């Protein structure tokens, strides 16, 4: 008689085991999806950080490519396309990254770019009047890239 009772009891346990197996699989799938979602968010942040770094590098390259002293004697030009020396960039603030002509760069409208150009005595033997420290800050989506360069009077 004990043998007859074991059969029906085993059959009743299968639905519970299946339900437990489904719960375990669902939990594991949820954990995998959560981990991949976190990875996507981190990848997105890294992408924005990389874009900010590229924008900062482009600005720094543009500025350091200009002469130290004003070639036309007109100081502080107001239109970016007319900037002809490094001091014209002092205090520049762009809402949205822009190219050298001042045109907005597609996809970078949420970026904020700030530039400072100041005399510096950071290098021994070079007077502050002959050395400029150029700092470019690009901020977007909670991350910021900061690049610093120097320009010496020839």
Short mmCIF file of N, CA and C in Angstrom, two decimals:
data_model
loop_
_atom_site.label_atom_id
_atom_site.label_comp_id
_atom_site.label_asym_id
_atom_site.label_seq_id
_atom_site.Cartn_x
_atom_site.Cartn_y
_atom_site.Cartn_z
N UNK A 1 0.81 -1.18 0.00
CA UNK A 1 0.00 0.00 0.00
C UNK A 1 0.87 1.27 0.00
N UNK A 2 1.99 1.20 0.68
CA UNK A 2 2.88 2.36 0.71
C UNK A 2 3.38 2.69 -0.68
N UNK A 3 3.51 1.64 -1.49
CA UNK A 3 3.99 1.85 -2.85
C UNK A 3 2.98 2.62 -3.69
N UNK A 4 1.74 2.39 -3.51
CA UNK A 4 0.69 3.08 -4.27
C UNK A 4 0.63 4.55 -3.91
N UNK A 5 0.94 4.91 -2.69
CA UNK A 5 0.86 6.30 -2.25
C UNK A 5 2.04 7.11 -2.81
N UNK A 6 3.18 6.46 -3.05
CA UNK A 6 4.36 7.17 -3.53
C UNK A 6 4.15 7.70 -4.94
N UNK A 7 3.45 6.98 -5.78
CA UNK A 7 3.22 7.40 -7.16
C UNK A 7 2.45 8.70 -7.27
N UNK A 8 1.27 8.81 -6.67
CA UNK A 8 0.51 10.06 -6.77
C UNK A 8 1.23 11.25 -6.13
N UNK A 9 1.96 11.01 -5.06
CA UNK A 9 2.67 12.12 -4.42
C UNK A 9 3.75 12.65 -5.35
N UNK A 10 4.47 11.79 -6.04
CA UNK A 10 5.49 12.22 -6.98
C UNK A 10 4.87 13.03 -8.11
N UNK A 11 3.74 12.61 -8.60
CA UNK A 11 3.08 13.33 -9.69
C UNK A 11 2.63 14.71 -9.24
N UNK A 12 2.26 14.88 -8.00
CA UNK A 12 1.85 16.19 -7.50
C UNK A 12 3.04 17.12 -7.31
N UNK A 13 4.26 16.63 -7.15
CA UNK A 13 5.44 17.46 -6.94
C UNK A 13 5.94 18.10 -8.24
N UNK A 14 5.68 17.49 -9.36
CA UNK A 14 6.18 18.01 -10.64
C UNK A 14 5.71 19.42 -10.93
N UNK A 15 4.46 19.77 -10.74
CA UNK A 15 4.06 21.16 -11.02
C UNK A 15 4.81 22.17 -10.15
N UNK A 16 5.09 21.82 -8.90
CA UNK A 16 5.84 22.71 -8.03
C UNK A 16 7.28 22.87 -8.51
N UNK A 17 7.89 21.76 -8.91
CA UNK A 17 9.26 21.82 -9.41
C UNK A 17 9.34 22.64 -10.69
N UNK A 18 8.34 22.50 -11.55
CA UNK A 18 8.31 23.28 -12.79
C UNK A 18 8.16 24.76 -12.46
N UNK A 19 7.29 25.09 -11.51
CA UNK A 19 7.09 26.49 -11.12
C UNK A 19 8.37 27.07 -10.54
N UNK A 20 9.08 26.30 -9.73
CA UNK A 20 10.35 26.76 -9.14
C UNK A 20 11.39 26.96 -10.25
N UNK A 21 11.46 26.04 -11.19
CA UNK A 21 12.41 26.15 -12.30
C UNK A 21 12.11 27.40 -13.13
N UNK A 22 10.84 27.68 -13.39
CA UNK A 22 10.46 28.88 -14.16
C UNK A 22 10.85 30.14 -13.39
N UNK A 23 10.64 30.14 -12.08
CA UNK A 23 11.00 31.31 -11.27
C UNK A 23 12.51 31.55 -11.29
N UNK A 24 13.29 30.46 -11.19
CA UNK A 24 14.75 30.59 -11.22
C UNK A 24 15.21 31.11 -12.57
N UNK A 25 14.66 30.60 -13.65
CA UNK A 25 15.04 31.03 -15.00
C UNK A 25 14.65 32.50 -15.22
N UNK A 26 13.46 32.88 -14.76
CA UNK A 26 13.01 34.27 -14.92
C UNK A 26 13.91 35.22 -14.14
N UNK A 27 14.30 34.82 -12.93
CA UNK A 27 15.19 35.66 -12.12
C UNK A 27 16.55 35.80 -12.79
N UNK A 28 17.08 34.71 -13.31
CA UNK A 28 18.37 34.76 -14.00
C UNK A 28 18.28 35.63 -15.25
N UNK A 29 17.21 35.51 -16.00
CA UNK A 29 17.04 36.34 -17.20
C UNK A 29 16.95 37.81 -16.82
N UNK A 30 16.24 38.11 -15.75
CA UNK A 30 16.14 39.50 -15.29
C UNK A 30 17.49 40.06 -14.89
N UNK A 31 18.30 39.24 -14.23
CA UNK A 31 19.64 39.68 -13.82
C UNK A 31 20.51 39.95 -15.04
N UNK A 32 20.43 39.10 -16.04
CA UNK A 32 21.21 39.29 -17.27
C UNK A 32 20.78 40.57 -17.98
N UNK A 33 19.47 40.80 -18.07
CA UNK A 33 18.98 42.02 -18.71
C UNK A 33 19.39 43.27 -17.94
N UNK A 34 19.34 43.20 -16.62
CA UNK A 34 19.75 44.34 -15.81
C UNK A 34 21.23 44.64 -16.00
N UNK A 35 22.04 43.60 -16.05
CA UNK A 35 23.48 43.78 -16.25
C UNK A 35 23.77 44.36 -17.63
N UNK A 36 23.08 43.90 -18.65
CA UNK A 36 23.32 44.43 -19.99
C UNK A 36 22.82 45.87 -20.10
N UNK A 37 21.75 46.20 -19.39
CA UNK A 37 21.25 47.58 -19.39
C UNK A 37 22.27 48.50 -18.72
N UNK A 38 22.85 48.07 -17.61
CA UNK A 38 23.87 48.86 -16.94
C UNK A 38 25.08 49.04 -17.85
N UNK A 39 25.44 47.97 -18.56
CA UNK A 39 26.55 48.06 -19.50
C UNK A 39 26.27 49.06 -20.61
N UNK A 40 25.04 49.10 -21.09
CA UNK A 40 24.67 50.05 -22.15
C UNK A 40 24.75 51.48 -21.65
N UNK A 41 24.33 51.72 -20.40
CA UNK A 41 24.41 53.06 -19.83
C UNK A 41 25.86 53.49 -19.69
N UNK A 42 26.71 52.60 -19.20
CA UNK A 42 28.13 52.92 -19.05
C UNK A 42 28.78 53.16 -20.41
N UNK A 43 28.41 52.38 -21.40
CA UNK A 43 28.96 52.55 -22.74
C UNK A 43 28.53 53.89 -23.31
N UNK A 44 27.30 54.30 -23.06
CA UNK A 44 26.80 55.59 -23.52
C UNK A 44 27.59 56.72 -22.87
N UNK A 45 27.86 56.61 -21.58
CA UNK A 45 28.64 57.64 -20.89
C UNK A 45 30.05 57.73 -21.45
N UNK A 46 30.65 56.58 -21.72
CA UNK A 46 32.00 56.57 -22.29
C UNK A 46 32.00 57.21 -23.68
N UNK A 47 30.94 56.97 -24.45
CA UNK A 47 30.84 57.55 -25.78
C UNK A 47 30.76 59.07 -25.69
N UNK A 48 29.95 59.60 -24.77
CA UNK A 48 29.82 61.05 -24.59
C UNK A 48 31.16 61.62 -24.13
N UNK A 49 31.83 60.93 -23.21
CA UNK A 49 33.13 61.39 -22.72
C UNK A 49 34.14 61.45 -23.87
N UNK A 50 34.13 60.44 -24.73
CA UNK A 50 35.05 60.41 -25.87
C UNK A 50 34.76 61.56 -26.83
N UNK A 51 33.48 61.82 -27.10
CA UNK A 51 33.11 62.94 -27.97
C UNK A 51 33.56 64.27 -27.36
N UNK A 52 33.39 64.42 -26.05
CA UNK A 52 33.81 65.65 -25.39
C UNK A 52 35.33 65.83 -25.50
N UNK A 53 36.05 64.74 -25.36
CA UNK A 53 37.51 64.80 -25.49
C UNK A 53 37.92 65.18 -26.91
N UNK A 54 37.25 64.60 -27.91
CA UNK A 54 37.56 64.96 -29.30
C UNK A 54 37.26 66.43 -29.57
N UNK A 55 36.14 66.92 -29.06
CA UNK A 55 35.78 68.33 -29.26
C UNK A 55 36.82 69.23 -28.60
N UNK A 56 37.23 68.90 -27.37
CA UNK A 56 38.23 69.70 -26.67
C UNK A 56 39.55 69.71 -27.45
N UNK A 57 39.92 68.57 -27.99
CA UNK A 57 41.16 68.48 -28.76
C UNK A 57 41.07 69.33 -30.03
N UNK A 58 39.92 69.32 -30.68
CA UNK A 58 39.74 70.12 -31.89
C UNK A 58 39.87 71.61 -31.57
N UNK A 59 39.24 72.06 -30.48
CA UNK A 59 39.35 73.46 -30.08
C UNK A 59 40.80 73.81 -29.75
N UNK A 60 41.47 72.95 -28.97
CA UNK A 60 42.85 73.23 -28.58
C UNK A 60 43.76 73.29 -29.80
N UNK A 61 43.57 72.38 -30.74
CA UNK A 61 44.37 72.40 -31.97
C UNK A 61 44.13 73.68 -32.76
N UNK A 62 42.88 74.08 -32.84
CA UNK A 62 42.54 75.32 -33.56
C UNK A 62 43.23 76.52 -32.92
N UNK A 63 43.15 76.61 -31.59
CA UNK A 63 43.70 77.76 -30.88
C UNK A 63 45.22 77.79 -30.97
N UNK A 64 45.86 76.66 -30.71
CA UNK A 64 47.33 76.64 -30.73
C UNK A 64 47.89 76.81 -32.14
N UNK A 65 47.05 76.66 -33.14
CA UNK A 65 47.48 76.88 -34.51
C UNK A 65 47.48 78.35 -34.91
N UNK A 66 46.94 79.21 -34.05
CA UNK A 66 46.88 80.65 -34.33
C UNK A 66 48.15 81.33 -33.82
N UNK A 67 48.47 82.50 -34.36
CA UNK A 67 49.66 83.23 -33.88
C UNK A 67 49.52 83.66 -32.43
N UNK A 68 50.66 83.85 -31.78
CA UNK A 68 50.67 84.32 -30.40
C UNK A 68 50.19 85.77 -30.33
N UNK A 69 50.73 86.60 -31.20
CA UNK A 69 50.38 88.03 -31.21
C UNK A 69 49.38 88.31 -32.33
N UNK A 70 48.61 89.35 -32.15
CA UNK A 70 47.59 89.72 -33.13
C UNK A 70 48.24 90.24 -34.41
N UNK A 71 48.02 89.59 -35.55
CA UNK A 71 48.69 89.99 -36.79
C UNK A 71 48.11 91.26 -37.42
N UNK A 72 46.85 91.58 -37.16
CA UNK A 72 46.25 92.75 -37.81
C UNK A 72 46.08 93.95 -36.87
N UNK A 73 46.49 93.80 -35.62
CA UNK A 73 46.40 94.89 -34.66
C UNK A 73 45.01 95.11 -34.09
N UNK A 74 44.01 94.34 -34.55
CA UNK A 74 42.65 94.46 -34.02
C UNK A 74 42.49 93.38 -32.96
N UNK A 75 42.36 93.82 -31.72
CA UNK A 75 42.27 92.87 -30.62
C UNK A 75 40.82 92.45 -30.37
N UNK A 76 40.65 91.27 -29.86
CA UNK A 76 39.36 90.75 -29.42
C UNK A 76 38.28 90.77 -30.50
N UNK A 77 38.57 90.15 -31.62
CA UNK A 77 37.54 90.00 -32.65
C UNK A 77 36.34 89.28 -32.04
N UNK A 78 35.14 89.61 -32.49
CA UNK A 78 33.94 89.05 -31.88
C UNK A 78 33.37 87.86 -32.64
N UNK A 79 33.68 87.73 -33.90
CA UNK A 79 33.17 86.60 -34.69
C UNK A 79 34.25 85.53 -34.74
N UNK A 80 33.85 84.33 -34.43
CA UNK A 80 34.82 83.23 -34.36
C UNK A 80 35.58 83.04 -35.65
N UNK A 81 34.93 83.21 -36.78
CA UNK A 81 35.60 83.04 -38.07
C UNK A 81 36.72 84.07 -38.26
N UNK A 82 36.68 85.16 -37.49
CA UNK A 82 37.70 86.21 -37.62
C UNK A 82 38.79 86.13 -36.55
N UNK A 83 38.69 85.17 -35.65
CA UNK A 83 39.72 85.02 -34.61
C UNK A 83 41.04 84.76 -35.32
N UNK A 84 42.04 85.61 -35.05
CA UNK A 84 43.32 85.47 -35.75
C UNK A 84 44.52 85.34 -34.82
N UNK A 85 44.29 85.27 -33.52
CA UNK A 85 45.37 85.03 -32.57
C UNK A 85 44.80 84.35 -31.33
N UNK A 86 45.67 83.80 -30.50
CA UNK A 86 45.19 82.99 -29.39
C UNK A 86 44.39 83.78 -28.36
N UNK A 87 44.70 85.06 -28.17
CA UNK A 87 43.97 85.82 -27.15
C UNK A 87 42.53 86.11 -27.54
N UNK A 88 42.20 86.01 -28.83
CA UNK A 88 40.81 86.21 -29.25
C UNK A 88 39.90 85.13 -28.65
N UNK A 89 40.46 83.99 -28.28
CA UNK A 89 39.68 82.88 -27.74
C UNK A 89 39.43 83.00 -26.23
N UNK A 90 40.13 83.93 -25.58
CA UNK A 90 39.98 84.09 -24.13
C UNK A 90 38.53 84.38 -23.78
N UNK A 91 37.96 83.58 -22.89
CA UNK A 91 36.58 83.78 -22.46
C UNK A 91 35.53 83.21 -23.40
N UNK A 92 35.95 82.51 -24.43
CA UNK A 92 34.99 81.93 -25.38
C UNK A 92 34.10 80.93 -24.66
N UNK A 93 32.81 81.03 -24.91
CA UNK A 93 31.84 80.06 -24.37
C UNK A 93 30.86 79.73 -25.48
N UNK A 94 30.88 78.49 -25.91
CA UNK A 94 29.96 78.03 -26.96
C UNK A 94 28.94 77.08 -26.35
N UNK A 95 27.68 77.36 -26.55
CA UNK A 95 26.63 76.42 -26.19
C UNK A 95 26.36 75.58 -27.43
N UNK A 96 26.90 74.38 -27.40
CA UNK A 96 26.93 73.53 -28.58
C UNK A 96 28.31 73.68 -29.21
N UNK A 97 28.98 72.57 -29.45
CA UNK A 97 30.32 72.64 -30.05
C UNK A 97 30.21 73.19 -31.47
N UNK A 98 31.21 73.98 -31.85
CA UNK A 98 31.19 74.64 -33.16
C UNK A 98 32.52 74.43 -33.87
N UNK A 99 32.50 74.54 -35.20
CA UNK A 99 33.73 74.42 -35.96
C UNK A 99 34.45 75.77 -35.97
N UNK A 100 35.59 75.83 -36.66
CA UNK A 100 36.41 77.04 -36.68
C UNK A 100 35.68 78.23 -37.30
N UNK A 101 34.70 77.98 -38.14
CA UNK A 101 33.94 79.07 -38.76
C UNK A 101 32.77 79.52 -37.88
N UNK A 102 32.57 78.83 -36.75
CA UNK A 102 31.48 79.18 -35.84
C UNK A 102 30.19 78.46 -36.13
N UNK A 103 30.22 77.50 -37.04
CA UNK A 103 29.02 76.75 -37.39
C UNK A 103 28.83 75.59 -36.40
N UNK A 104 27.58 75.33 -36.03
CA UNK A 104 27.28 74.25 -35.09
C UNK A 104 27.66 72.90 -35.68
N UNK A 105 28.19 72.03 -34.84
CA UNK A 105 28.55 70.67 -35.27
C UNK A 105 27.38 69.76 -34.94
N UNK A 106 26.88 69.07 -35.95
CA UNK A 106 25.72 68.19 -35.77
C UNK A 106 25.99 67.14 -34.70
N UNK A 107 25.01 66.94 -33.83
CA UNK A 107 25.11 65.93 -32.79
C UNK A 107 25.78 66.41 -31.51
N UNK A 108 26.33 67.62 -31.52
CA UNK A 108 27.03 68.12 -30.34
C UNK A 108 26.36 69.38 -29.77
N UNK A 109 25.07 69.51 -30.02
CA UNK A 109 24.34 70.70 -29.59
C UNK A 109 24.22 70.80 -28.07
N UNK A 110 24.30 69.68 -27.36
CA UNK A 110 24.15 69.70 -25.90
C UNK A 110 25.48 69.95 -25.19
N UNK A 111 26.55 70.09 -25.93
CA UNK A 111 27.87 70.29 -25.34
C UNK A 111 28.07 71.77 -25.03
N UNK A 112 28.78 72.05 -23.94
CA UNK A 112 29.16 73.41 -23.59
C UNK A 112 30.68 73.48 -23.60
N UNK A 113 31.20 74.47 -24.32
CA UNK A 113 32.64 74.63 -24.46
C UNK A 113 33.05 75.96 -23.83
N UNK A 114 34.05 75.91 -22.96
CA UNK A 114 34.60 77.12 -22.35
C UNK A 114 36.10 77.14 -22.55
N UNK A 115 36.62 78.31 -22.90
CA UNK A 115 38.05 78.46 -23.16
C UNK A 115 38.61 79.59 -22.31
N UNK A 116 39.77 79.34 -21.72
CA UNK A 116 40.49 80.42 -21.05
C UNK A 116 41.91 80.47 -21.62
N UNK A 117 42.38 81.68 -21.80
CA UNK A 117 43.75 81.92 -22.28
C UNK A 117 44.34 82.95 -21.33
N UNK A 118 45.32 82.52 -20.55
CA UNK A 118 45.90 83.41 -19.54
C UNK A 118 47.42 83.35 -19.56
N UNK A 119 48.08 84.45 -19.15
CA UNK A 119 49.54 84.40 -19.00
C UNK A 119 49.91 83.35 -17.96
N UNK A 120 51.07 82.73 -18.15
CA UNK A 120 51.47 81.67 -17.22
C UNK A 120 52.97 81.71 -16.99
N UNK A 121 53.38 81.37 -15.78
CA UNK A 121 54.80 81.22 -15.46
C UNK A 121 55.09 79.77 -15.11
N UNK A 122 54.39 78.86 -15.77
CA UNK A 122 54.50 77.43 -15.48
C UNK A 122 55.80 76.81 -15.95
N UNK A 123 56.48 77.46 -16.88
CA UNK A 123 57.73 76.89 -17.40
C UNK A 123 58.88 77.79 -16.97
N UNK A 124 59.79 77.21 -16.23
CA UNK A 124 60.94 77.97 -15.71
C UNK A 124 61.73 78.58 -16.86
N UNK A 125 62.11 79.83 -16.67
CA UNK A 125 62.94 80.50 -17.67
C UNK A 125 62.14 81.24 -18.73
N UNK A 126 60.81 81.09 -18.72
CA UNK A 126 59.98 81.80 -19.69
C UNK A 126 59.07 82.75 -18.91
N UNK A 127 59.16 84.02 -19.22
CA UNK A 127 58.35 85.03 -18.53
C UNK A 127 56.87 84.82 -18.83
N UNK A 128 56.02 85.17 -17.85
CA UNK A 128 54.57 85.02 -18.03
C UNK A 128 54.07 85.83 -19.22
N UNK A 129 54.74 86.92 -19.55
CA UNK A 129 54.32 87.74 -20.70
C UNK A 129 54.59 87.02 -22.02
N UNK A 130 55.43 85.99 -21.99
CA UNK A 130 55.77 85.25 -23.22
C UNK A 130 55.17 83.85 -23.27
N UNK A 131 54.34 83.52 -22.29
CA UNK A 131 53.75 82.18 -22.24
C UNK A 131 52.27 82.27 -21.93
N UNK A 132 51.46 81.57 -22.67
CA UNK A 132 50.02 81.54 -22.44
C UNK A 132 49.59 80.11 -22.14
N UNK A 133 48.75 79.99 -21.12
CA UNK A 133 48.13 78.70 -20.77
C UNK A 133 46.74 78.71 -21.39
N UNK A 134 46.46 77.71 -22.19
CA UNK A 134 45.18 77.60 -22.88
C UNK A 134 44.44 76.40 -22.29
N UNK A 135 43.27 76.65 -21.74
CA UNK A 135 42.47 75.57 -21.15
C UNK A 135 41.14 75.49 -21.88
N UNK A 136 40.81 74.30 -22.33
CA UNK A 136 39.53 74.05 -23.01
C UNK A 136 38.75 73.06 -22.17
N UNK A 137 37.52 73.45 -21.80
CA UNK A 137 36.62 72.58 -21.04
C UNK A 137 35.39 72.30 -21.88
N UNK A 138 35.10 71.02 -22.05
CA UNK A 138 33.90 70.62 -22.79
C UNK A 138 33.06 69.75 -21.87
N UNK A 139 31.82 70.18 -21.62
CA UNK A 139 30.93 69.45 -20.72
C UNK A 139 29.70 68.99 -21.49
N UNK A 140 29.25 67.79 -21.14
CA UNK A 140 28.03 67.24 -21.74
C UNK A 140 27.55 66.06 -20.91
N UNK A 141 26.26 66.01 -20.66
CA UNK A 141 25.62 64.87 -20.02
C UNK A 141 26.35 64.41 -18.75
N UNK A 142 26.74 65.36 -17.93
CA UNK A 142 27.36 65.01 -16.65
C UNK A 142 28.82 64.64 -16.71
N UNK A 143 29.45 64.71 -17.87
CA UNK A 143 30.88 64.44 -17.93
C UNK A 143 31.59 65.66 -18.51
N UNK A 144 32.86 65.77 -18.21
CA UNK A 144 33.62 66.93 -18.67
C UNK A 144 35.01 66.48 -19.10
N UNK A 145 35.47 67.05 -20.20
CA UNK A 145 36.83 66.83 -20.67
C UNK A 145 37.56 68.15 -20.56
N UNK A 146 38.76 68.12 -20.00
CA UNK A 146 39.57 69.33 -19.83
C UNK A 146 40.93 69.06 -20.45
N UNK A 147 41.31 69.92 -21.39
CA UNK A 147 42.64 69.84 -21.99
C UNK A 147 43.35 71.17 -21.79
N UNK A 148 44.65 71.10 -21.54
CA UNK A 148 45.46 72.29 -21.32
C UNK A 148 46.63 72.24 -22.28
N UNK A 149 46.91 73.38 -22.88
CA UNK A 149 48.06 73.52 -23.76
C UNK A 149 48.77 74.82 -23.45
N UNK A 150 49.98 74.96 -23.97
CA UNK A 150 50.74 76.19 -23.76
C UNK A 150 51.22 76.71 -25.11
N UNK A 151 51.35 78.01 -25.18
CA UNK A 151 51.86 78.64 -26.39
C UNK A 151 52.91 79.66 -25.97
N UNK A 152 54.07 79.61 -26.61
CA UNK A 152 55.18 80.49 -26.29
C UNK A 152 55.31 81.55 -27.38
N UNK A 153 55.59 82.78 -26.97
CA UNK A 153 55.83 83.85 -27.94
C UNK A 153 57.10 83.49 -28.72
N UNK A 154 57.02 83.54 -30.04
CA UNK A 154 58.23 83.19 -30.83
C UNK A 154 59.32 84.22 -30.69
#
